[in-house]
XYZ file of C-alpha atoms in Angstrom:
734
model
C 14.843 3.279 -12.751
C 16.161 3.688 -9.547
C 14.087 2.813 -6.792
C 16.454 3.727 -3.875
C 14.308 6.270 -2.153
C 11.877 3.913 -1.174
C 9.789 3.974 2.035
C 10.065 6.568 3.116
C 11.808 9.314 0.709
C 12.982 12.226 2.267
C 12.571 15.613 0.679
C 14.413 18.440 1.083
C 13.394 20.376 4.997
C 10.554 22.434 4.805
C 12.570 25.524 5.836
C 15.517 25.617 3.009
C 15.288 27.182 -0.101
C 15.367 24.307 -3.074
C 18.199 24.400 -5.266
C 16.128 24.626 -8.546
C 13.334 27.145 -8.868
C 12.514 29.244 -6.245
C 8.643 29.038 -4.147
C 6.214 31.622 -4.929
C 6.458 34.915 -3.580
C 3.926 36.601 -1.652
C 1.854 38.073 -4.112
C 1.593 34.869 -6.438
C 0.614 32.446 -3.246
C -2.398 35.292 -2.015
C -3.755 34.910 -5.770
C -3.700 31.581 -5.682
C -5.506 31.307 -2.439
C -8.022 33.657 -3.717
C -8.561 31.405 -6.341
C -8.889 28.570 -4.281
C -11.607 30.024 -1.949
C -13.749 31.125 -4.844
C -13.609 27.998 -6.619
C -14.631 26.391 -3.134
C -17.554 28.548 -2.433
C -18.253 28.367 -6.071
C -18.648 24.308 -5.339
C -20.519 24.683 -2.392
C -23.432 26.704 -4.302
C -22.925 24.180 -7.118
C -23.550 21.425 -4.103
C -26.428 23.286 -2.305
C -28.257 23.111 -5.850
C -27.737 19.781 -7.606
C -29.420 16.777 -6.360
C -32.654 15.003 -5.806
C -36.051 16.559 -4.977
C -36.410 18.761 -8.076
C -34.964 21.635 -6.072
C -33.261 24.355 -8.327
C -30.844 27.214 -7.237
C -33.664 29.915 -7.088
C -35.482 27.824 -4.391
C -32.408 27.213 -2.675
C -31.390 31.033 -2.607
C -35.073 31.675 -1.132
C -34.507 29.246 1.424
C -31.282 30.370 2.422
C -32.593 34.362 2.670
C -36.033 33.120 4.357
C -37.473 34.769 1.265
C -41.534 34.191 0.292
C -42.162 31.781 3.228
C -39.402 29.568 1.356
C -38.561 28.157 5.336
C -42.282 27.082 5.789
C -42.147 24.664 2.793
C -41.942 21.592 4.137
C -40.359 19.801 0.726
C -37.984 22.525 0.683
C -37.146 22.178 4.689
C -36.555 18.530 3.636
C -34.140 19.106 0.579
C -32.235 21.614 1.167
C -32.524 21.929 5.251
C -32.048 18.351 6.095
C -29.755 17.348 3.052
C -28.289 19.313 1.241
C -26.840 21.953 4.012
C -25.472 19.050 5.908
C -24.063 17.263 3.329
C -22.059 20.372 1.846
C -21.113 21.189 5.293
C -19.693 17.675 5.763
C -17.836 17.665 2.333
C -16.281 20.889 3.058
C -15.312 19.841 6.758
C -14.333 16.340 5.792
C -11.991 17.529 3.058
C -10.704 20.249 4.924
C -9.391 17.440 7.623
C -8.241 15.369 5.434
C -6.202 17.444 3.590
C -4.729 19.073 6.623
C -3.842 15.900 8.122
C -2.003 14.791 5.018
C -0.254 18.034 4.827
C 0.923 17.304 8.456
C 1.790 13.436 7.899
C 3.489 14.322 5.156
C 5.934 17.442 6.715
C 6.457 15.193 9.807
C 7.620 11.829 8.030
C 9.628 14.004 5.202
C 7.595 11.823 2.993
C 5.663 13.753 0.289
C 3.809 10.373 -0.600
C 2.241 9.795 2.751
C -1.235 9.460 2.933
C -3.866 9.654 5.986
C -4.220 5.783 6.664
C -0.651 6.141 7.473
C -1.108 5.596 11.130
C -3.466 2.647 10.873
C -6.713 5.140 11.392
C -8.467 3.562 8.105
C -7.772 0.135 9.255
C -9.005 0.615 12.666
C -12.172 2.156 11.805
C -12.922 -0.411 9.305
C -12.166 -3.058 12.014
C -14.457 -1.029 14.329
C -17.273 -1.183 11.958
C -17.097 -4.605 11.155
C -16.620 -5.787 14.592
C -19.919 -3.583 15.346
C -21.752 -5.121 13.068
C -20.939 -8.382 13.661
C -20.854 -8.679 17.406
C -23.688 -6.078 18.088
C -25.605 -5.840 15.324
C -25.200 -2.430 14.340
C -27.168 -1.149 11.307
C -27.639 2.742 11.407
C -25.371 5.598 10.881
C -24.824 6.518 14.541
C -23.531 3.251 15.177
C -21.410 2.611 12.567
C -19.902 6.405 13.473
C -19.235 5.331 17.372
C -17.776 2.431 16.138
C -15.214 3.817 13.530
C -14.672 6.347 15.808
C -13.407 4.213 18.632
C -11.690 1.480 16.261
C -9.462 4.727 14.883
C -8.534 6.088 17.990
C -7.551 2.868 18.937
C -5.472 2.213 16.109
C -3.591 5.281 16.433
C -3.018 5.154 20.136
C -1.200 1.583 19.229
C 0.770 3.285 16.802
C 2.011 5.793 19.154
C 2.562 3.594 21.703
C 4.758 1.149 19.550
C 6.886 3.541 17.784
C 7.548 5.271 21.032
C 9.046 2.446 22.300
C 13.305 2.938 21.930
C 12.975 5.051 18.990
C 11.337 8.094 20.643
C 8.638 8.288 17.749
C 11.066 8.737 14.706
C 9.207 9.219 10.862
C 10.080 5.929 10.129
C 8.953 3.890 13.211
C 5.625 5.475 12.593
C 5.991 4.938 9.104
C 6.582 1.060 9.948
C 4.422 0.773 12.901
C 1.093 2.551 11.020
C 2.114 0.125 8.191
C 2.203 -3.341 10.072
C -0.706 -2.467 12.694
C -2.906 -1.086 9.463
C -2.074 -4.419 7.583
C -3.104 -6.881 10.701
C -6.302 -4.793 11.328
C -6.969 -5.122 7.619
C -6.285 -8.774 8.087
C -8.238 -9.192 10.980
C -11.536 -7.352 9.532
C -11.387 -9.756 6.298
C -11.378 -12.899 8.547
C -14.780 -11.102 10.292
C -16.101 -10.641 6.737
C -15.469 -13.847 4.588
C -17.499 -15.692 7.454
C -20.221 -13.502 7.268
C -22.226 -12.392 3.726
C -24.373 -10.355 5.899
C -21.512 -8.216 7.380
C -19.839 -7.795 3.762
C -23.089 -6.597 2.191
C -23.404 -3.756 4.283
C -19.337 -3.120 4.718
C -18.833 -3.171 1.100
C -20.908 -0.106 0.558
C -19.594 1.656 3.523
C -16.155 1.188 2.828
C -15.976 2.854 -0.614
C -17.215 6.228 1.268
C -19.950 8.403 0.312
C -21.801 11.242 1.894
C -25.351 9.731 0.692
C -26.276 9.133 4.283
C -25.527 12.211 5.653
C -28.859 13.642 6.983
C -29.514 16.658 9.236
C -27.010 17.613 11.519
C -27.004 15.006 14.213
C -23.590 13.371 13.030
C -21.893 16.450 12.310
C -23.006 18.215 15.528
C -21.528 15.710 17.734
C -18.082 15.415 15.964
C -17.440 19.231 15.077
C -15.786 19.709 18.508
C -13.422 16.888 17.435
C -12.454 18.195 14.283
C -12.329 21.921 15.882
C -9.619 20.763 18.258
C -7.876 19.155 15.335
C -7.715 22.101 13.124
C -6.245 24.103 16.277
C -3.417 21.668 16.836
C -2.746 21.596 13.381
C -1.991 25.537 13.154
C -0.288 25.738 16.528
C 1.722 22.744 15.587
C 3.127 24.491 12.379
C 5.700 26.416 13.708
C 7.626 23.798 15.741
C 7.085 21.330 12.939
C 8.839 23.663 10.586
C 11.975 23.816 13.015
C 11.749 19.874 12.935
C 12.529 20.075 9.158
C 15.540 21.558 10.047
C 16.574 18.060 11.852
C 16.157 16.977 15.623
C 19.685 18.813 16.822
C 18.734 22.209 15.407
C 14.970 21.736 16.497
C 16.638 21.022 19.979
C 18.555 23.964 19.754
C 15.570 26.203 19.160
C 14.071 24.835 22.181
C 11.692 22.342 20.872
C 11.120 18.570 21.395
C 11.368 16.347 18.513
C 9.597 13.515 20.321
C 6.828 15.873 21.631
C 6.225 17.357 18.106
C 5.521 14.104 16.654
C 3.163 12.608 18.855
C 0.958 16.118 18.956
C 1.355 15.964 15.036
C -0.006 11.963 15.428
C -2.688 13.255 17.805
C -4.129 15.945 15.296
C -4.289 13.721 12.600
C -5.909 10.926 14.502
C -8.462 13.629 15.563
C -9.090 14.772 11.960
C -8.885 11.520 10.124
C -11.352 9.557 12.716
C -14.127 11.764 12.548
C -13.819 11.914 8.848
C -13.817 8.183 8.604
C -16.436 8.140 10.893
C -18.590 10.501 9.325
C -18.194 9.529 5.838
C -16.289 6.320 5.819
C -12.292 5.694 4.663
C -12.103 8.068 1.253
C -8.260 6.981 0.709
C -5.641 9.235 -1.656
C -7.268 12.598 -0.572
C -4.899 13.627 1.969
C -1.979 12.601 -0.670
C -3.318 14.585 -3.219
C -4.222 17.687 -0.662
C -0.910 17.735 0.714
C 0.993 17.328 -2.194
C -1.118 19.731 -4.358
C -0.162 22.367 -1.729
C 3.046 22.038 -1.474
C 3.437 22.332 -5.426
C 1.556 25.574 -4.740
C 3.111 27.116 -1.706
C 6.985 25.738 -1.685
C 8.418 25.355 1.791
C 6.044 27.200 3.683
C 4.268 24.858 6.123
C 1.591 27.274 7.686
C 0.458 28.126 4.425
C 0.799 24.472 2.891
C -1.313 23.761 5.885
C -3.846 26.035 4.989
C -4.395 25.662 1.278
C -4.258 21.733 1.857
C -7.439 22.290 3.666
C -8.918 24.237 0.954
C -7.945 21.918 -1.553
C -9.114 18.698 0.381
C -12.597 20.832 0.646
C -12.542 21.643 -2.961
C -11.933 18.107 -3.960
C -14.373 16.254 -2.092
C -17.417 18.612 -2.494
C -16.345 18.636 -6.377
C -16.104 14.750 -5.925
C -19.527 14.443 -4.102
C -21.359 16.697 -7.225
C -20.180 14.110 -9.833
C -20.896 11.277 -7.737
C -24.596 12.438 -8.028
C -25.035 13.360 -11.206
C -22.729 10.382 -13.313
C -24.991 7.399 -12.603
C -28.591 9.012 -11.897
C -30.255 7.981 -10.509
C -27.968 6.036 -8.323
C -24.981 7.646 -6.282
C -21.381 6.770 -7.497
C -18.620 6.338 -4.620
C -16.948 9.388 -3.825
C -13.640 7.668 -3.622
C -13.991 6.140 -6.512
C -14.426 9.770 -8.391
C -11.378 10.940 -6.052
C -8.758 8.489 -7.666
C -10.122 9.082 -10.882
C -9.874 12.557 -10.884
C -7.036 12.733 -8.767
C -4.100 10.229 -10.315
C -4.506 12.205 -13.459
C -3.877 15.606 -11.862
C -1.177 14.223 -9.423
C 0.887 12.547 -12.741
C 0.474 15.684 -14.461
C 2.034 17.804 -11.244
C 4.725 15.089 -11.454
C 5.607 15.205 -14.737
C 5.480 19.301 -14.339
C 8.870 21.594 -13.844
C 7.447 22.368 -10.802
C 8.466 18.973 -9.177
C 12.109 20.400 -9.061
C 10.896 23.338 -6.795
C 9.812 20.462 -4.468
C 13.039 18.998 -4.160
C 11.870 15.547 -5.368
C 13.974 14.946 -8.453
C 16.651 12.680 -8.782
C 20.359 14.215 -10.107
C 21.237 12.207 -13.430
C 24.143 10.039 -12.777
C 26.837 8.966 -15.509
C 27.615 5.562 -15.906
C 31.202 5.892 -16.228
C 33.070 7.768 -13.606
C 34.963 10.838 -14.291
C 38.512 11.464 -13.201
C 37.706 13.338 -9.746
C 35.676 10.172 -9.177
C 38.308 7.579 -9.741
C 39.984 7.536 -6.691
C 36.904 6.999 -4.491
C 35.915 4.333 -7.097
C 39.360 2.331 -7.024
C 38.326 2.723 -3.036
C 35.123 0.714 -3.412
C 36.830 -1.402 -6.305
C 39.227 -2.604 -3.323
C 36.728 -3.330 -0.624
C 34.597 -5.150 -3.333
C 37.859 -7.701 -3.735
C 38.272 -7.731 0.300
C 34.555 -8.835 0.154
C 35.360 -11.328 -2.420
C 37.748 -12.790 -0.963
C 36.097 -13.021 2.724
C 33.624 -15.011 0.465
C 35.871 -17.354 -0.834
C 37.192 -18.203 2.634
C 33.491 -18.897 3.792
C 32.831 -20.960 1.096
C 33.639 -24.528 0.128
C 35.415 -25.776 -3.190
C 33.710 -28.653 -4.941
C 36.416 -30.161 -7.619
C 35.756 -32.677 -10.253
C 38.192 -33.326 -12.751
C 38.859 -30.145 -14.414
C 35.709 -28.559 -13.268
C 35.216 -26.652 -9.881
C 32.293 -24.986 -8.063
C 32.781 -22.561 -5.231
C 29.874 -22.979 -2.928
C 29.235 -20.720 -0.139
C 28.943 -22.883 3.187
C 26.552 -20.452 4.969
C 24.070 -20.228 1.912
C 24.070 -23.864 1.230
C 22.987 -25.058 4.751
C 20.412 -22.013 4.326
C 19.019 -23.782 1.514
C 19.354 -27.191 2.618
C 17.339 -26.206 5.870
C 14.499 -24.347 3.766
C 14.443 -27.628 1.549
C 14.373 -30.227 4.349
C 11.349 -27.017 5.988
C 9.080 -27.015 2.646
C 8.953 -31.016 2.632
C 7.450 -30.600 6.251
C 5.108 -28.051 5.254
C 4.290 -30.163 2.070
C 3.664 -33.014 4.321
C 1.676 -31.110 6.816
C -0.230 -29.505 4.006
C -1.546 -33.066 2.439
C -2.247 -34.330 5.582
C -3.976 -31.466 7.334
C -7.919 -30.591 6.852
C -11.313 -31.339 8.027
C -11.285 -35.346 7.305
C -10.214 -37.597 9.774
C -7.202 -39.125 7.447
C -3.968 -40.031 9.293
C -0.304 -40.178 8.487
C -0.262 -43.420 7.113
C -3.266 -43.050 5.213
C -2.399 -39.581 3.954
C 1.036 -41.389 2.212
C -0.728 -44.083 0.816
C -3.141 -41.401 -0.910
C -0.017 -39.467 -2.109
C 0.889 -42.736 -4.270
C -2.411 -43.724 -5.478
C -2.545 -46.742 -3.081
C -5.756 -47.141 -0.429
C -9.520 -45.864 -0.339
C -10.553 -44.274 -3.077
C -11.999 -41.521 -1.590
C -8.643 -40.890 0.375
C -6.792 -40.763 -3.307
C -9.469 -38.702 -4.912
C -9.300 -36.036 -1.951
C -5.423 -36.086 -1.713
C -4.080 -36.053 -5.429
C -6.840 -34.095 -6.988
C -7.862 -31.670 -4.398
C -4.814 -31.367 -1.718
C -1.755 -31.888 -3.953
C -2.841 -29.663 -6.988
C -3.599 -27.124 -4.155
C -0.150 -27.522 -2.578
C 1.775 -27.323 -6.051
C -0.269 -23.711 -7.264
C 0.788 -22.513 -3.683
C 4.406 -23.919 -3.965
C 4.500 -22.127 -7.460
C 3.104 -19.157 -6.204
C 4.929 -19.017 -3.491
C 8.361 -19.295 -5.391
C 7.347 -16.732 -7.618
C 6.262 -13.811 -5.211
C 9.613 -14.530 -2.811
C 11.784 -14.249 -6.000
C 9.891 -10.967 -7.248
C 10.703 -9.656 -3.527
C 14.464 -10.393 -3.481
C 14.631 -8.750 -7.140
C 12.894 -5.747 -6.342
C 14.474 -5.302 -2.666
C 17.832 -5.786 -3.899
C 17.110 -3.627 -6.980
C 16.348 -0.890 -4.590
C 18.594 -1.534 -1.749
C 15.754 -1.249 0.826
C 13.852 -3.970 2.521
C 10.549 -2.559 2.296
C 10.574 -2.319 -1.697
C 8.177 -4.746 -3.549
C 6.572 -4.977 -6.604
C 3.186 -3.511 -5.077
C 5.323 0.089 -5.761
C 4.789 -0.020 -9.184
C 0.911 -1.140 -9.140
C 1.586 -4.531 -10.184
C -0.788 -6.254 -7.510
C -3.409 -3.722 -8.006
C -3.167 -3.744 -11.928
C -3.143 -7.357 -12.138
C -5.895 -7.748 -9.747
C -8.212 -5.244 -11.574
C -7.482 -7.203 -15.298
C -8.413 -10.661 -13.642
C -11.887 -9.256 -12.408
C -12.464 -7.372 -15.778
C -11.717 -10.465 -17.412
C -14.191 -11.776 -15.223
C -16.663 -9.492 -15.777
C -16.592 -9.202 -19.701
C -16.025 -13.373 -19.843
C -18.079 -14.314 -17.590
C -15.547 -16.872 -16.407
C -13.122 -16.721 -13.698
C -9.682 -18.064 -13.558
C -8.177 -16.842 -16.637
C -4.165 -17.370 -15.802
C -3.216 -14.863 -18.608
C -5.260 -11.824 -16.980
C -2.468 -11.296 -13.882
C 0.314 -11.232 -16.039
C -1.280 -8.911 -18.441
C -2.580 -6.459 -15.965
C 0.889 -6.253 -14.144
C 2.402 -5.484 -17.380
C 0.128 -2.654 -18.398
C 0.382 -1.042 -15.149
C 4.090 -0.852 -15.375
C 4.133 0.166 -18.843
C 1.858 2.949 -17.979
C 3.645 3.784 -14.708
C 7.230 3.994 -16.696
C 6.080 5.437 -19.738
C 3.984 8.294 -17.790
C 7.158 8.758 -15.150
C 9.584 9.548 -18.279
C 11.148 5.908 -18.740
C 13.645 3.643 -16.754
C 15.943 7.024 -16.053
C 16.996 8.401 -12.769
C 13.661 9.629 -11.821
C 12.631 7.346 -8.533
C 10.308 9.933 -7.138
C 8.201 10.041 -10.406
C 8.083 6.288 -10.540
C 6.611 6.138 -7.119
C 4.020 9.300 -7.068
C 2.684 7.600 -10.922
C 2.903 4.029 -9.238
C 0.551 5.008 -6.369
C -2.003 6.835 -8.571
C -1.891 3.780 -10.539
C -2.577 1.401 -7.744
C -5.375 4.101 -6.609
C -7.029 3.783 -10.099
C -6.823 0.311 -10.291
C -8.036 -0.161 -6.696
C -10.964 2.181 -7.958
C -11.600 0.088 -10.893
C -11.867 -2.996 -8.464
C -14.204 -1.726 -5.637
C -16.961 -0.506 -8.836
C -16.612 -4.124 -10.173
C -17.276 -5.844 -6.688
C -19.905 -3.331 -5.671
C -21.662 -3.941 -8.675
C -22.336 -7.254 -8.879
C -24.356 -9.716 -6.925
C -23.954 -10.284 -3.162
C -22.972 -14.058 -4.026
C -20.332 -13.010 -6.751
C -19.131 -9.950 -4.929
C -18.169 -12.658 -2.088
C -16.651 -14.653 -3.909
C -14.480 -12.386 -5.882
C -13.793 -10.532 -2.922
C -12.198 -13.878 -1.145
C -10.179 -14.235 -4.053
C -8.935 -10.430 -3.923
C -7.930 -11.336 -0.403
C -5.572 -14.107 -1.953
C -6.816 -17.384 -1.907
C -5.777 -21.046 -3.311
C -9.424 -22.245 -3.033
C -10.324 -24.367 -6.183
C -6.813 -23.988 -7.765
C -5.077 -27.203 -9.184
C -2.171 -28.192 -11.731
C -3.683 -26.545 -14.592
C -3.737 -23.061 -12.912
C -0.009 -23.697 -11.528
C 1.258 -25.034 -15.072
C 2.005 -21.684 -16.355
C 3.703 -20.148 -13.606
C 5.856 -23.356 -13.414
C 6.587 -22.597 -16.919
C 7.443 -19.366 -16.371
C 9.572 -19.934 -13.046
C 11.541 -22.595 -15.384
C 12.659 -19.811 -17.743
C 12.758 -16.616 -15.563
C 14.404 -18.508 -12.598
C 17.653 -18.837 -14.484
C 17.400 -15.665 -15.808
C 17.304 -14.482 -12.258
C 20.378 -16.321 -11.044
C 22.090 -14.726 -14.317
C 21.331 -11.361 -13.020
C 21.628 -12.003 -9.395
C 25.481 -11.736 -9.837
C 25.039 -8.301 -11.466
C 22.384 -7.450 -8.539
C 25.616 -7.798 -6.052
C 27.577 -5.414 -7.866
C 24.483 -2.919 -7.966
C 24.367 -3.240 -4.166
C 27.080 -0.202 -4.479
C 26.608 3.255 -6.636
C 26.510 3.485 -10.433
C 30.065 4.833 -10.902
C 31.174 1.549 -8.745
C 29.197 -0.777 -11.115
C 29.973 0.592 -13.973
C 33.993 0.457 -13.069
C 33.183 -3.437 -12.498
C 31.698 -3.977 -16.448
C 28.054 -3.677 -14.861
C 25.501 -0.989 -16.972
C 23.219 -0.656 -14.268
C 20.603 0.415 -16.511
C 20.148 -2.877 -18.329
C 20.397 -4.776 -15.405
C 17.431 -2.654 -13.623
C 15.309 -3.046 -16.611
C 15.908 -6.778 -16.582
C 15.337 -7.237 -13.151
C 12.000 -5.034 -13.311
C 10.813 -7.087 -15.844
C 11.197 -10.044 -14.302
C 10.141 -9.055 -10.878
C 7.019 -7.839 -12.750
C 6.304 -11.291 -14.888
C 6.852 -13.287 -11.620
C 4.387 -11.017 -9.566
C 1.786 -11.064 -12.159
C 1.726 -14.823 -12.993
C 1.566 -15.086 -8.900
C -1.600 -12.845 -8.853
C -2.986 -14.834 -11.934
C -3.230 -18.110 -9.261
C -4.047 -16.615 -5.967
C -5.041 -13.260 -6.084
C -2.619 -10.324 -4.189
C -1.117 -12.307 -1.127
C 0.574 -9.856 0.806
C 3.402 -9.616 2.695
C 5.106 -12.654 1.179
C 7.476 -10.726 -1.357
C 8.440 -8.503 1.693
C 9.163 -11.124 4.110
C 10.799 -13.571 2.018
C 14.335 -11.803 1.068
C 14.328 -10.757 4.564
C 14.153 -14.364 6.431
C 16.447 -15.688 3.907
C 18.862 -12.884 3.848
C 18.871 -13.875 7.596
C 19.679 -17.432 7.032
C 21.960 -17.049 4.282
C 24.032 -13.789 5.067
C 24.285 -10.793 3.906
C 27.073 -11.275 0.978
C 25.097 -13.174 -1.416
C 21.587 -11.860 -3.240
C 19.151 -14.909 -1.753
C 17.462 -15.781 -4.895
C 17.405 -19.463 -4.305
C 16.379 -18.906 -0.597
C 13.559 -16.363 -1.276
C 12.197 -18.620 -3.161
C 12.140 -21.214 -0.831
C 10.931 -19.046 1.864
C 8.082 -17.876 -0.389
C 6.909 -21.208 -1.113
C 7.166 -22.080 2.727
C 5.042 -19.340 3.915
C 2.345 -19.836 1.145
C 2.012 -23.385 2.126
C 2.087 -23.104 5.888
C -0.222 -20.168 5.568
C -2.766 -22.041 3.428
C -2.807 -25.262 5.625
C -3.509 -22.619 8.852
C -6.137 -20.940 6.832
C -8.021 -24.586 6.226
C -7.704 -25.595 9.723
C -7.676 -23.071 12.117
C -11.634 -22.638 11.865
C -13.749 -25.774 12.028
C -15.736 -25.915 9.018
C -14.955 -22.441 7.631
C -11.231 -21.871 5.620
C -9.461 -18.680 5.908
C -8.140 -17.594 2.767
C -3.942 -17.507 2.570
C -3.632 -13.805 1.867
C -5.562 -13.037 4.851
C -3.295 -15.295 7.172
C -0.282 -13.749 5.746
C -1.978 -10.159 6.349
C -2.789 -11.165 9.973
C 0.792 -12.220 10.834
C 2.639 -10.395 8.315
C 2.308 -7.168 10.287
C 4.118 -8.536 13.709
C 6.601 -9.628 11.662
C 7.312 -6.407 9.975
C 7.287 -4.931 13.335
C 9.714 -7.830 14.815
C 12.167 -7.145 12.059
C 12.160 -3.383 11.353
C 11.581 -2.389 15.040
C 13.457 -5.043 17.046
C 16.335 -4.341 18.858
C 18.806 -5.031 16.173
C 16.887 -2.468 13.958
C 16.675 0.261 16.983
C 19.422 1.986 15.875
C 18.458 2.131 12.266
C 15.064 3.347 12.227
């Protein structure tokens, strides 16, 4: 499996014909558009006819036409005029807005996997609502609307400001800035939620997204001008955006300004998404699905894509809202869950179809053995490889003892020693730090079993067990991230791309729901493995299908995340609050018994990873070069992926889905050890240090309150991602 296209993968420019297949002509496109319009109209009529109040289609039609005094009937006026019509119009407009925004993002980033949360809009809106609930006491829908819209606009404005510095707002900088800021905002939101059960109780239902709170036209009238401006800007920017798909230089030659185009697109996406989130809550996956489906129907015609994406979004959200009302009567299911359950299989079916080739998103198959015509480039790459080996020997230290000799890289060895010393300091600090007034000397005495009995119990049973669990989880995450990043040749690649984290999290929560007990270590690896098996099987195996794997992985994550949200929303407040803390990533209550399976797994998997790392060095080149050096690329990829999945699943089983550790550990270790070797050992040490330090910070940052380790890493991970990937040294690369 090739993941070298990860984050963000570039598709063919929107204005060029694709080499495989031809986009649909004018007549098929008109037929498809007419069919979509008809489907949306039928769904709107069905939405008006279904719902509470025992009002059927005939009564609705009488009310709409004003027949037989229907509008004077108070019951019909309430059900149809104040509930169903505003709800249906809101579903149509919000769906169209999210579909249009998703299409614009996919076009401006040249990434068919871009989603409307990419600019941090959803995370900013969520933070705005939580701040309003926590500090202002907001309880009404209008209050949610104002705070959500303000948070969304603030988040996207910061993303544009950060991405525009020194880089002109390039697609990669927009993606990175949005991801980093969204993660930080999400972490701050979690900090506020875990400290207030009341805030979490209100937030956990709002965050699922629902149209159940739409009553009357008040909310819609307030944000209709915002949506209108967003739609108009989207249509006006279609032609310049099409020119931008040809490249910045050609766009400038045609009289356009690429930086200005990206800013205007971001403004349109912000207006559409912020207004949508303020009206119905954050609905994920819809923008991705609508933009993807529209591109499959229209080909490279951007204006047609935007129009059809709006129609598809309106139809999907309206249809999902109808299902949400009927699948669990007399209650309503979360509409975002319905969209994920419906949209993920559709997206998977589309990815597996032949239309993918017409979209310019398939990866050419490559032969492992170089052909005769490729021998000269392969020999050149082999010579470069030999020069690299010579440079390594010059920078290494030869250690001899008798007939045996070992080549030790000096910089990597020094980095490992430094990280080991730092890890020891982190462990000592974690054992000492806490809410008790225990000094250093008492802490050391307690570690070795002497001194006050309470001190010994606190340190040995609680703190040291928690530290060991954190060390095991951090090392596993660091190694998993190192394997996936090296395999993909991309610093943004993590096991999360294959749905590992979401699959493992859903499996742990399901096991807790079915068995009534929480903490089964085996559920995480089983869920991770199941997610990867589904992704690889559905995407067609471990061949040269990088885009297929990514799209199916996103769909799998959406499904698993929907399962997680449903489990949390159906449990009691106390149970849901404790489970939410774990899904944020927490070491609370973890001990030696939980860490032992991971330590056993590391004892087995680390030696294998060290052996595979030698072949991973060769895979940094292309497949033909690796084959000429005697390495089987597909076999190495399969082994690396299985290792990464097992490690990440074990880590989730210990402390839940801790973010950014798998991403940051290989980057930091690579900076310390140098670029000539895969930093397997260094990544493990960095991961362990990050987890232990983050857990220590979470325990002592707020008096009397513990912040889960995953929230700490998320809050600090966003600025780290910006520093590493958007700093001065990276300005020329993104």
